[in-house]
Every structure is written in structure tokens, then in C-alpha cells.
Amino acid sequence: MSKQCPLVIDPMIGDLAGETTRLRDEGPLTRIELLGVPAWTVTDHQIARQLLVDPRLVKDIGSWSLWNSGTVTREWPLIGMIDAGRSMFTVDGPEHRRLRIKTTQALTPRRLEALRPMIERFTTELLDDLAAAGSGGEIVDLKAVFAYPLPMRVISELMGVDRADHPMLLERWKAFFSLLTPQQERLRIIEEMVEYFTAMVRERVAHPTDDLTSAFIQADEGGEPLTEEEIEGNLRALIAAGHETTVSLIVSAVRALLTHPDQLKQVRSGEIEWKQVIEETLRWDGPVIHLLMRFATEDIVVGDTVIEQGEGVVMSYRAIGRDLAVHGADADDFDITRPTAHRNISFGYGPHICPGAALARLEAAIALPALFERFPDLDLAVPVEELHNLLVLTQNDLASLPVRLQAAVQ
């Protein structure tokens, strides 16, 4: 595809499946346009793995020619996902390792397993809330009552966020990601979030507790402690990513199983393990549609294509998960018996792989079987065709998931 003819990404999310197919069909490295801004996008699994470890592609917005020329400014609706302050998500190399190490230490397999009782307790509490909301056969939004609050409780407990602030934070992030939010309001929300988390960091400096925020403050790996800006950036980004991805994973898995009852029967009988459901969901309908953005510090040759210095590169993880060469000719089908499902890279690959990937998988591995054990007759309350995504270009964010906890009486 020539640079003069990019595939325009639909901001209305009108046909996500069709757009994913078109992206994949255009080739492994395709020109796209995101709200008027051109970029390359990767739809090929192997090329994605190659580029995600290439040191010539960096997170630093200062390497983006469109930013340096003033073509892209703070008025672009997606800029907050790129120019997001200093954190482990926006730097590379040794600085990235310095900013990331405390998070990886806090989320080792042993420490994650120690979180299991807390996640199970939160799951039980929210299933009780779901039962109360759906008693008497009423339709209940499973996303709002169960899938949305669970990850927020877990990541907030880890970071030390007051539960009373959860509704405010959830609303702020919802508005931040939505394309319906005016850009000036979005910029104001960013400022408010920075102020909120900076105040939280300063409170932990004065009164440290046993949470990851305090661990960031006390970290001195490499002989250089994290700055207030770095701690705030880590904290804000971790909480945003730590709840959004898991919400999507749970919601997408439930929708997939309810629309594939034979496969639901297989997993509930024990024939197929829940971890296979989780991996196939991540591959087929993962939390991230397009991940913004990396920038070439020099010309990079990929096959017969050149990513020129200063150009932006997007990872289209939804299309990558449906790579026919990796997952077969039926890659567009949901199949929990698929032997390649575990090869998905929906949480990234290389140095910037999502630090909370194992936590998200653990939460889903607890929440999904508990949900279907508690409500074995769980059913969609509307035709699947009526379900739609929020107007968010980057996250796979279903607006709602209306369900009945018991099958409707015929």
C-alpha cells in the first residue's frame, strides 16, 4: 500500500471484525490513518515480534517527526496515550529497566499467588452484588457490576488507592479514552489525574505503607531513586492499564462462551481448562486493538518496505492475533481447543511486555469459573448483534454486557 493511500481507521468502530480483516489483507506492514494522522501498522505476528525488540523503535515522542514539525499537537485526541509523562511505559533501554524493576519484583509468580485469596474474596463480593442486581430475572450489566469493578479493586489494593475514589477514577478513565470527550476536557482530565496521583505519592512519602506505591518511593536500584514524576507516571499508567485490560478480557471471554455454548459445555465439564479459554480469548478478541506508538530513530527495512526515520509505528494486536500463518485458515473463529492460542502476544512482547499480564490472567482464571459456577444458566439478554463497542480506538471496550442470570422462561 502506498503512502498516498492509507487505510482510514473508523473512529465509530462500525465494523471491527471487517476492519481487522481488511488490515490483515493489506499486508504485514500497512499504512493507516488515525484521526487524520498517518502511521505504519503491523498486522503480522512474526514481524511484530521482530520490531518489538528492535532498539531502533523507541517510545520517546521526541523521535516522532510529525510531533517535532508541529503537524501533531496536544489537540490530537490520541496524544495523551503517547505524550503521557515519564514512566516505564514511555522510556527505553536502561532507563526503562530502572523504572520497571520494582513492578516486576512485586508481580513474581510467588507474590501473585499470595494475592489469590484477596482476588477470590473480591470476586465473591461482586458475585453477590451481581446476584442482587439480577434477582427476579432482571437484566443486569455484567460489565458494570462485575467485570469493571473487580480489576480496579485488585490493582488499587496493590497500589494503595482508596476504594472510595474508585467511581471517580473509573469515570475519569472512561472519559479519557472516549472519542466523544472534547479534547480540552480530556487534557483537563489528564491534569486532574496527575494532581491526584502526585498527591498520593506525596502522602506515601510522608506515611509509607505496604503497597507498591511505597515500594516505588523506596526503590534505589542502580543507585538512583525514582523521581516524583516517575513514580506518579508509573502509578497512573499501571492503574489505567491494570484495570482496562482485565475488564476487556473478562467481558470478551464471557461473550465468546455465551455465543459458543458447545465450548462453554466443554470447559464447564473439565474437558478443557480455563487457561485455554483465556489464551484463546486473548488471541481472538484481546484487550488491545491498536497500541500507540513507537518511532523509528533511523530507517528500518522490513522486507521490501522502509519505515523511515521519524515515522510512527502502531501494533494492531487484534489483527496480529488473527494471523493466518500462525493460527490457521480458521483464525477468525473462536476455538478453545486451538493449539496455537498460547502463542498470542496480546500483552506485548520484548522489554515492554505488559508487566501486569500474569495478574490479568490470574484474575480471569479466578473470576470466570466462579461466575459460571455461581450462575450456570447465565445467558445474554440481547442478541449478540446488538452489543457494540464504546468509541475507543485503542482498547477493545464493549459498552455493556446485558445478561440474565437465569435462562428466560419461554
GROMACS .gro file of C-alpha atoms in nm:
model
  410
    1MET     CA    1   0.000   0.000   0.000
    2SER     CA    2   0.141   0.339  -0.092
    3LYS     CA    3   0.185   0.623   0.150
    4GLN     CA    4  -0.071   0.818  -0.051
    5CYS     CA    5  -0.347   0.566   0.019
    6PRO     CA    6  -0.367   0.477   0.390
    7LEU     CA    7  -0.644   0.266   0.533
    8VAL     CA    8  -0.852   0.504   0.745
    9ILE     CA    9  -0.932   0.357   1.086
   10ASP     CA   10  -1.303   0.406   1.157
   11PRO     CA   11  -1.348   0.622   1.469
   12MET     CA   12  -1.707   0.499   1.501
   13ILE     CA   13  -1.596   0.135   1.544
   14GLY     CA   14  -1.870   0.042   1.298
   15ASP     CA   15  -1.727  -0.290   1.180
   16LEU     CA   16  -1.436  -0.400   1.397
   17ALA     CA   17  -1.424  -0.754   1.256
   18GLY     CA   18  -1.433  -0.631   0.897
   19GLU     CA   19  -1.170  -0.367   0.961
   20THR     CA   20  -0.943  -0.625   1.124
   21THR     CA   21  -0.974  -0.845   0.815
   22ARG     CA   22  -0.904  -0.554   0.581
   23LEU     CA   23  -0.593  -0.458   0.779
   24ARG     CA   24  -0.466  -0.814   0.768
   25ASP     CA   25  -0.540  -0.844   0.396
   26GLU     CA   26  -0.348  -0.524   0.315
   27GLY     CA   27  -0.026  -0.693   0.421
   28PRO     CA   28   0.203  -0.740   0.719
   29LEU     CA   29   0.303  -0.373   0.735
   30THR     CA   30   0.030  -0.131   0.631
   31ARG     CA   31  -0.021   0.245   0.611
   32ILE     CA   32  -0.311   0.366   0.823
   33GLU     CA   33  -0.465   0.696   0.923
   34LEU     CA   34  -0.569   0.754   1.285
   35LEU     CA   35  -0.792   1.059   1.319
   36GLY     CA   36  -0.606   1.233   1.040
   37VAL     CA   37  -0.257   1.121   1.143
   38PRO     CA   38  -0.063   0.875   0.922
   39ALA     CA   39   0.138   0.584   1.061
   40TRP     CA   40   0.251   0.234   0.986
   41THR     CA   41   0.072  -0.056   1.149
   42VAL     CA   42   0.191  -0.412   1.199
   43THR     CA   43  -0.055  -0.699   1.149
   44ASP     CA   44   0.192  -0.989   1.116
   45HIS     CA   45   0.285  -1.194   1.424
   46GLN     CA   46   0.649  -1.256   1.332
   47ILE     CA   47   0.719  -0.900   1.217
   48ALA     CA   48   0.561  -0.770   1.537
   49ARG     CA   49   0.797  -0.985   1.746
   50GLN     CA   50   1.088  -0.862   1.537
   51LEU     CA   51   1.003  -0.493   1.572
   52LEU     CA   52   0.906  -0.510   1.940
   53VAL     CA   53   1.267  -0.596   2.027
   54ASP     CA   54   1.427  -0.360   1.774
   55PRO     CA   55   1.612  -0.083   1.965
   56ARG     CA   56   1.566   0.149   1.667
   57LEU     CA   57   1.195   0.175   1.752
   58VAL     CA   58   1.150   0.383   2.066
   59LYS     CA   59   0.873   0.521   2.283
   60ASP     CA   60   1.021   0.873   2.302
   61ILE     CA   61   0.780   1.116   2.136
   62GLY     CA   62   1.078   1.339   2.065
   63SER     CA   63   1.171   1.094   1.788
   64TRP     CA   64   0.841   1.150   1.603
   65SER     CA   65   0.881   1.378   1.301
   66LEU     CA   66   0.513   1.479   1.300
   67TRP     CA   67   0.542   1.596   1.660
   68ASN     CA   68   0.867   1.781   1.604
   69SER     CA   69   0.729   1.958   1.298
   70GLY     CA   70   0.414   2.066   1.481
   71THR     CA   71   0.189   1.865   1.249
   72VAL     CA   72   0.065   1.675   1.555
   73THR     CA   73  -0.008   1.884   1.864
   74ARG     CA   74  -0.175   1.844   2.201
   75GLU     CA   75  -0.504   1.896   2.021
   76TRP     CA   76  -0.489   1.549   1.864
   77PRO     CA   77  -0.737   1.333   2.062
   78LEU     CA   78  -0.496   1.039   2.100
   79ILE     CA   79  -0.193   1.238   2.214
   80GLY     CA   80  -0.249   1.155   2.581
   81MET     CA   81  -0.165   0.791   2.510
   82ILE     CA   82   0.174   0.889   2.366
   83ASP     CA   83   0.281   1.206   2.545
   84ALA     CA   84   0.192   1.057   2.883
   85GLY     CA   85   0.468   1.181   3.111
   86ARG     CA   86   0.777   0.993   3.222
   87SER     CA   87   0.719   0.631   3.327
   88MET     CA   88   0.827   0.277   3.244
   89PHE     CA   89   0.581   0.294   2.953
   90THR     CA   90   0.746   0.592   2.781
   91VAL     CA   91   1.122   0.531   2.806
   92ASP     CA   92   1.356   0.264   2.670
   93GLY     CA   93   1.683   0.088   2.746
   94PRO     CA   94   1.849   0.117   3.087
   95GLU     CA   95   1.606   0.387   3.200
   96HIS     CA   96   1.313   0.159   3.121
   97ARG     CA   97   1.469  -0.120   3.326
   98ARG     CA   98   1.530   0.117   3.618
   99LEU     CA   99   1.168   0.232   3.617
  100ARG     CA  100   1.023  -0.117   3.570
  101ILE     CA  101   1.219  -0.330   3.816
  102LYS     CA  102   1.006  -0.269   4.125
  103THR     CA  103   0.692  -0.366   3.936
  104THR     CA  104   0.841  -0.694   3.818
  105GLN     CA  105   0.962  -0.767   4.172
  106ALA     CA  106   0.612  -0.708   4.307
  107LEU     CA  107   0.446  -0.933   4.049
  108THR     CA  108   0.656  -1.251   4.064
  109PRO     CA  109   0.466  -1.582   4.043
  110ARG     CA  110   0.509  -1.634   4.417
  111ARG     CA  111   0.375  -1.291   4.505
  112LEU     CA  112   0.090  -1.323   4.257
  113GLU     CA  113  -0.014  -1.650   4.417
  114ALA     CA  114  -0.022  -1.470   4.751
  115LEU     CA  115  -0.282  -1.236   4.601
  116ARG     CA  116  -0.519  -1.523   4.519
  117PRO     CA  117  -0.721  -1.509   4.846
  118MET     CA  118  -0.778  -1.135   4.802
  119ILE     CA  119  -0.893  -1.178   4.440
  120GLU     CA  120  -1.121  -1.465   4.541
  121ARG     CA  121  -1.273  -1.251   4.817
  122PHE     CA  122  -1.337  -0.959   4.581
  123THR     CA  123  -1.485  -1.199   4.325
  124THR     CA  124  -1.727  -1.344   4.579
  125GLU     CA  125  -1.835  -0.998   4.694
  126LEU     CA  126  -1.905  -0.886   4.339
  127LEU     CA  127  -2.089  -1.205   4.251
  128ASP     CA  128  -2.314  -1.128   4.549
  129ASP     CA  129  -2.370  -0.781   4.403
  130LEU     CA  130  -2.446  -0.937   4.065
  131ALA     CA  131  -2.698  -1.175   4.224
  132ALA     CA  132  -2.872  -0.887   4.398
  133ALA     CA  133  -2.886  -0.678   4.080
  134GLY     CA  134  -3.023  -0.964   3.872
  135SER     CA  135  -3.264  -1.117   4.120
  136GLY     CA  136  -3.611  -1.185   3.989
  137GLY     CA  137  -3.493  -1.229   3.632
  138GLU     CA  138  -3.398  -0.864   3.577
  139ILE     CA  139  -3.143  -0.781   3.308
  140VAL     CA  140  -2.810  -0.682   3.461
  141ASP     CA  141  -2.499  -0.533   3.302
  142LEU     CA  142  -2.228  -0.786   3.384
  143LYS     CA  143  -1.957  -0.543   3.281
  144ALA     CA  144  -2.070  -0.264   3.514
  145VAL     CA  145  -2.148  -0.479   3.816
  146PHE     CA  146  -1.878  -0.745   3.796
  147ALA     CA  147  -1.609  -0.716   3.528
  148TYR     CA  148  -1.549  -0.342   3.569
  149PRO     CA  149  -1.502  -0.313   3.947
  150LEU     CA  150  -1.305  -0.635   4.005
  151PRO     CA  151  -0.976  -0.537   3.836
  152MET     CA  152  -1.000  -0.187   3.981
  153ARG     CA  153  -1.024  -0.328   4.332
  154VAL     CA  154  -0.729  -0.557   4.277
  155ILE     CA  155  -0.488  -0.306   4.121
  156SER     CA  156  -0.594  -0.037   4.370
  157GLU     CA  157  -0.526  -0.270   4.661
  158LEU     CA  158  -0.179  -0.331   4.521
  159MET     CA  159  -0.108   0.039   4.468
  160GLY     CA  160  -0.284   0.168   4.780
  161VAL     CA  161  -0.569   0.364   4.618
  162ASP     CA  162  -0.864   0.445   4.843
  163ARG     CA  163  -1.171   0.241   4.737
  164ALA     CA  164  -1.388   0.549   4.787
  165ASP     CA  165  -1.210   0.703   4.488
  166HIS     CA  166  -1.283   0.414   4.250
  167PRO     CA  167  -1.602   0.558   4.094
  168MET     CA  168  -1.428   0.889   4.026
  169LEU     CA  169  -1.124   0.721   3.871
  170LEU     CA  170  -1.330   0.487   3.657
  171GLU     CA  171  -1.535   0.777   3.521
  172ARG     CA  172  -1.220   0.980   3.451
  173TRP     CA  173  -1.059   0.697   3.254
  174LYS     CA  174  -1.379   0.625   3.066
  175ALA     CA  175  -1.391   0.989   2.957
  176PHE     CA  176  -1.019   0.996   2.879
  177PHE     CA  177  -1.038   0.702   2.636
  178SER     CA  178  -1.369   0.801   2.471
  179LEU     CA  179  -1.356   0.984   2.137
  180LEU     CA  180  -1.676   1.163   2.240
  181THR     CA  181  -1.486   1.363   2.503
  182PRO     CA  182  -1.384   1.712   2.379
  183GLN     CA  183  -1.007   1.741   2.369
  184GLN     CA  184  -0.990   2.032   2.612
  185GLU     CA  185  -1.185   1.826   2.864
  186ARG     CA  186  -0.953   1.530   2.803
  187LEU     CA  187  -0.648   1.748   2.867
  188ARG     CA  188  -0.812   1.875   3.186
  189ILE     CA  189  -0.874   1.515   3.296
  190ILE     CA  190  -0.506   1.435   3.242
  191GLU     CA  191  -0.409   1.730   3.462
  192GLU     CA  192  -0.653   1.619   3.731
  193MET     CA  193  -0.517   1.266   3.727
  194VAL     CA  194  -0.159   1.389   3.753
  195GLU     CA  195  -0.259   1.608   4.050
  196TYR     CA  196  -0.446   1.319   4.217
  197PHE     CA  197  -0.162   1.069   4.189
  198THR     CA  198   0.106   1.326   4.274
  199ALA     CA  199  -0.082   1.399   4.597
  200MET     CA  200  -0.100   1.024   4.664
  201VAL     CA  201   0.277   0.990   4.611
  202ARG     CA  202   0.347   1.277   4.849
  203GLU     CA  203   0.119   1.119   5.108
  204ARG     CA  204   0.315   0.793   5.082
  205VAL     CA  205   0.644   0.980   5.114
  206ALA     CA  206   0.521   1.118   5.445
  207HIS     CA  207   0.343   0.800   5.554
  208PRO     CA  208   0.471   0.487   5.374
  209THR     CA  209   0.260   0.172   5.379
  210ASP     CA  210   0.290  -0.184   5.248
  211ASP     CA  211   0.191  -0.113   4.887
  212LEU     CA  212   0.360  -0.083   4.550
  213THR     CA  213   0.349   0.297   4.555
  214SER     CA  214   0.560   0.299   4.871
  215ALA     CA  215   0.791   0.042   4.710
  216PHE     CA  216   0.844   0.275   4.414
  217ILE     CA  217   0.934   0.556   4.653
  218GLN     CA  218   1.182   0.342   4.843
  219ALA     CA  219   1.339   0.187   4.530
  220ASP     CA  220   1.708   0.263   4.477
  221GLU     CA  221   1.809   0.013   4.210
  222GLY     CA  222   2.113   0.139   4.021
  223GLY     CA  223   2.184   0.390   4.296
  224GLU     CA  224   1.931   0.639   4.160
  225PRO     CA  225   1.587   0.660   4.323
  226LEU     CA  226   1.281   0.733   4.115
  227THR     CA  227   1.174   1.095   4.090
  228GLU     CA  228   0.828   1.211   4.197
  229GLU     CA  229   0.732   1.245   3.830
  230GLU     CA  230   0.848   0.891   3.754
  231ILE     CA  231   0.662   0.742   4.049
  232GLU     CA  232   0.345   0.930   3.958
  233GLY     CA  233   0.376   0.824   3.594
  234ASN     CA  234   0.425   0.459   3.686
  235LEU     CA  235   0.135   0.469   3.929
  236ARG     CA  236  -0.108   0.636   3.689
  237ALA     CA  237  -0.020   0.415   3.393
  238LEU     CA  238  -0.024   0.091   3.594
  239ILE     CA  239  -0.368   0.154   3.737
  240ALA     CA  240  -0.510   0.256   3.398
  241ALA     CA  241  -0.362  -0.044   3.216
  242GLY     CA  242  -0.411  -0.276   3.512
  243HIS     CA  243  -0.787  -0.245   3.513
  244GLU     CA  244  -0.874  -0.173   3.147
  245THR     CA  245  -0.710  -0.485   3.002
  246THR     CA  246  -0.861  -0.720   3.258
  247VAL     CA  247  -1.211  -0.576   3.220
  248SER     CA  248  -1.193  -0.643   2.847
  249LEU     CA  249  -1.052  -0.994   2.896
  250ILE     CA  250  -1.335  -1.097   3.130
  251VAL     CA  251  -1.610  -0.939   2.920
  252SER     CA  252  -1.478  -1.080   2.592
  253ALA     CA  253  -1.442  -1.430   2.738
  254VAL     CA  254  -1.798  -1.428   2.874
  255ARG     CA  255  -1.940  -1.304   2.544
  256ALA     CA  256  -1.742  -1.565   2.349
  257LEU     CA  257  -1.853  -1.852   2.571
  258LEU     CA  258  -2.219  -1.748   2.577
  259THR     CA  259  -2.220  -1.737   2.197
  260HIS     CA  260  -2.040  -2.074   2.171
  261PRO     CA  261  -2.243  -2.292   2.410
  262ASP     CA  262  -2.079  -2.618   2.299
  263GLN     CA  263  -1.740  -2.480   2.400
  264LEU     CA  264  -1.881  -2.350   2.728
  265LYS     CA  265  -2.004  -2.702   2.798
  266GLN     CA  266  -1.655  -2.840   2.731
  267VAL     CA  267  -1.487  -2.606   2.977
  268ARG     CA  268  -1.752  -2.642   3.246
  269SER     CA  269  -1.724  -3.021   3.226
  270GLY     CA  270  -1.348  -3.000   3.281
  271GLU     CA  271  -1.268  -3.134   2.936
  272ILE     CA  272  -1.091  -2.806   2.853
  273GLU     CA  273  -0.902  -2.596   3.108
  274TRP     CA  274  -0.997  -2.237   3.181
  275LYS     CA  275  -0.646  -2.121   3.092
  276GLN     CA  276  -0.716  -2.231   2.735
  277VAL     CA  277  -1.029  -2.015   2.730
  278ILE     CA  278  -0.823  -1.720   2.850
  279GLU     CA  279  -0.549  -1.766   2.589
  280GLU     CA  280  -0.795  -1.811   2.303
  281THR     CA  281  -0.986  -1.501   2.415
  282LEU     CA  282  -0.663  -1.301   2.426
  283ARG     CA  283  -0.579  -1.418   2.075
  284TRP     CA  284  -0.922  -1.381   1.918
  285ASP     CA  285  -1.073  -1.081   2.095
  286GLY     CA  286  -0.798  -0.935   2.311
  287PRO     CA  287  -0.798  -0.617   2.522
  288VAL     CA  288  -0.599  -0.401   2.279
  289ILE     CA  289  -0.697  -0.320   1.921
  290HIS     CA  290  -0.416  -0.078   1.832
  291LEU     CA  291  -0.126   0.008   2.062
  292LEU     CA  292   0.015   0.359   2.011
  293MET     CA  293   0.302   0.423   1.922
  294ARG     CA  294   0.674   0.367   1.859
  295PHE     CA  295   0.904   0.584   1.648
  296ALA     CA  296   1.191   0.498   1.417
  297THR     CA  297   1.522   0.657   1.514
  298GLU     CA  298   1.663   0.559   1.173
  299ASP     CA  299   1.536   0.398   0.855
  300ILE     CA  300   1.425   0.038   0.923
  301VAL     CA  301   1.393  -0.210   0.637
  302VAL     CA  302   1.118  -0.472   0.676
  303GLY     CA  303   1.101  -0.696   0.371
  304ASP     CA  304   1.054  -0.462   0.075
  305THR     CA  305   0.923  -0.179   0.294
  306VAL     CA  306   1.116   0.101   0.461
  307ILE     CA  307   0.993   0.261   0.784
  308GLU     CA  308   1.161   0.598   0.754
  309GLN     CA  309   1.332   0.776   1.040
  310GLY     CA  310   1.079   0.972   1.244
  311GLU     CA  311   0.775   0.771   1.135
  312GLY     CA  312   0.530   0.622   1.385
  313VAL     CA  313   0.452   0.251   1.413
  314VAL     CA  314   0.135   0.106   1.566
  315MET     CA  315   0.092  -0.255   1.677
  316SER     CA  316  -0.252  -0.378   1.567
  317TYR     CA  317  -0.277  -0.659   1.819
  318ARG     CA  318  -0.626  -0.766   1.718
  319ALA     CA  319  -0.510  -0.833   1.362
  320ILE     CA  320  -0.187  -0.990   1.485
  321GLY     CA  321  -0.393  -1.236   1.691
  322ARG     CA  322  -0.568  -1.346   1.372
  323ASP     CA  323  -0.254  -1.406   1.168
  324LEU     CA  324  -0.345  -1.693   0.935
  325ALA     CA  325   0.014  -1.813   0.908
  326VAL     CA  326   0.033  -1.869   1.283
  327HIS     CA  327  -0.321  -1.969   1.379
  328GLY     CA  328  -0.452  -2.134   1.063
  329ALA     CA  329  -0.714  -2.062   0.799
  330ASP     CA  330  -0.984  -2.053   1.070
  331ALA     CA  331  -0.807  -1.783   1.273
  332ASP     CA  332  -1.124  -1.570   1.267
  333ASP     CA  333  -1.309  -1.842   1.461
  334PHE     CA  334  -1.320  -1.874   1.840
  335ASP     CA  335  -1.194  -2.221   1.931
  336ILE     CA  336  -1.078  -2.307   2.283
  337THR     CA  337  -0.914  -2.625   2.152
  338ARG     CA  338  -0.682  -2.424   1.924
  339PRO     CA  339  -0.325  -2.549   1.983
  340THR     CA  340  -0.164  -2.215   1.891
  341ALA     CA  341  -0.371  -1.996   2.124
  342HIS     CA  342  -0.088  -1.973   2.379
  343ARG     CA  343   0.134  -1.812   2.115
  344ASN     CA  344  -0.066  -1.489   2.129
  345ILE     CA  345   0.126  -1.171   2.209
  346SER     CA  346  -0.178  -0.970   2.314
  347PHE     CA  347   0.006  -0.829   2.616
  348GLY     CA  348   0.304  -0.734   2.402
  349TYR     CA  349   0.647  -0.884   2.356
  350GLY     CA  350   1.003  -0.791   2.445
  351PRO     CA  351   1.116  -0.533   2.702
  352HIS     CA  352   0.782  -0.351   2.709
  353ILE     CA  353   0.564  -0.658   2.755
  354CYS     CA  354   0.280  -0.565   2.992
  355PRO     CA  355   0.410  -0.607   3.349
  356GLY     CA  356   0.060  -0.694   3.469
  357ALA     CA  357  -0.007  -0.970   3.214
  358ALA     CA  358   0.023  -1.252   3.469
  359LEU     CA  359  -0.201  -1.064   3.711
  360ALA     CA  360  -0.470  -1.018   3.444
  361ARG     CA  361  -0.457  -1.387   3.361
  362LEU     CA  362  -0.484  -1.477   3.732
  363GLU     CA  363  -0.787  -1.252   3.782
  364ALA     CA  364  -0.961  -1.403   3.479
  365ALA     CA  365  -0.871  -1.756   3.593
  366ILE     CA  366  -1.045  -1.687   3.924
  367ALA     CA  367  -1.336  -1.474   3.801
  368LEU     CA  368  -1.457  -1.680   3.503
  369PRO     CA  369  -1.504  -2.022   3.666
  370ALA     CA  370  -1.652  -1.858   3.976
  371LEU     CA  371  -1.903  -1.669   3.761
  372PHE     CA  372  -2.024  -1.976   3.570
  373GLU     CA  373  -2.026  -2.191   3.884
  374ARG     CA  374  -2.246  -1.938   4.062
  375PHE     CA  375  -2.469  -1.876   3.758
  376PRO     CA  376  -2.468  -2.190   3.539
  377ASP     CA  377  -2.770  -2.063   3.341
  378LEU     CA  378  -2.613  -1.725   3.263
  379ASP     CA  379  -2.735  -1.602   2.926
  380LEU     CA  380  -2.714  -1.298   2.702
  381ALA     CA  381  -3.017  -1.073   2.741
  382VAL     CA  382  -2.989  -0.925   2.391
  383PRO     CA  383  -2.885  -1.065   2.052
  384VAL     CA  384  -2.508  -1.057   2.013
  385GLU     CA  385  -2.552  -0.828   1.711
  386GLU     CA  386  -2.683  -0.556   1.945
  387LEU     CA  387  -2.363  -0.549   2.151
  388HIS     CA  388  -2.130  -0.269   2.048
  389ASN     CA  389  -1.801  -0.112   2.147
  390LEU     CA  390  -1.756   0.225   2.305
  391LEU     CA  391  -1.597   0.484   2.076
  392VAL     CA  392  -1.241   0.395   2.174
  393LEU     CA  393  -0.984   0.332   1.901
  394THR     CA  394  -0.719   0.162   2.107
  395GLN     CA  395  -0.895  -0.057   2.367
  396ASN     CA  396  -1.142  -0.334   2.291
  397ASP     CA  397  -1.402  -0.179   2.519
  398LEU     CA  398  -1.754  -0.323   2.498
  399ALA     CA  399  -2.010  -0.065   2.609
  400SER     CA  400  -2.207  -0.314   2.819
  401LEU     CA  401  -2.285  -0.683   2.852
  402PRO     CA  402  -2.654  -0.724   2.940
  403VAL     CA  403  -2.724  -1.070   3.080
  404ARG     CA  404  -2.983  -1.269   3.270
  405LEU     CA  405  -2.853  -1.483   3.550
  406GLN     CA  406  -3.114  -1.748   3.473
  407ALA     CA  407  -3.249  -1.853   3.136
  408ALA     CA  408  -3.560  -1.663   3.038
  409VAL     CA  409  -3.887  -1.854   3.081
  410GLN     CA  410  -4.034  -1.941   2.740
   0.00000   0.00000   0.00000
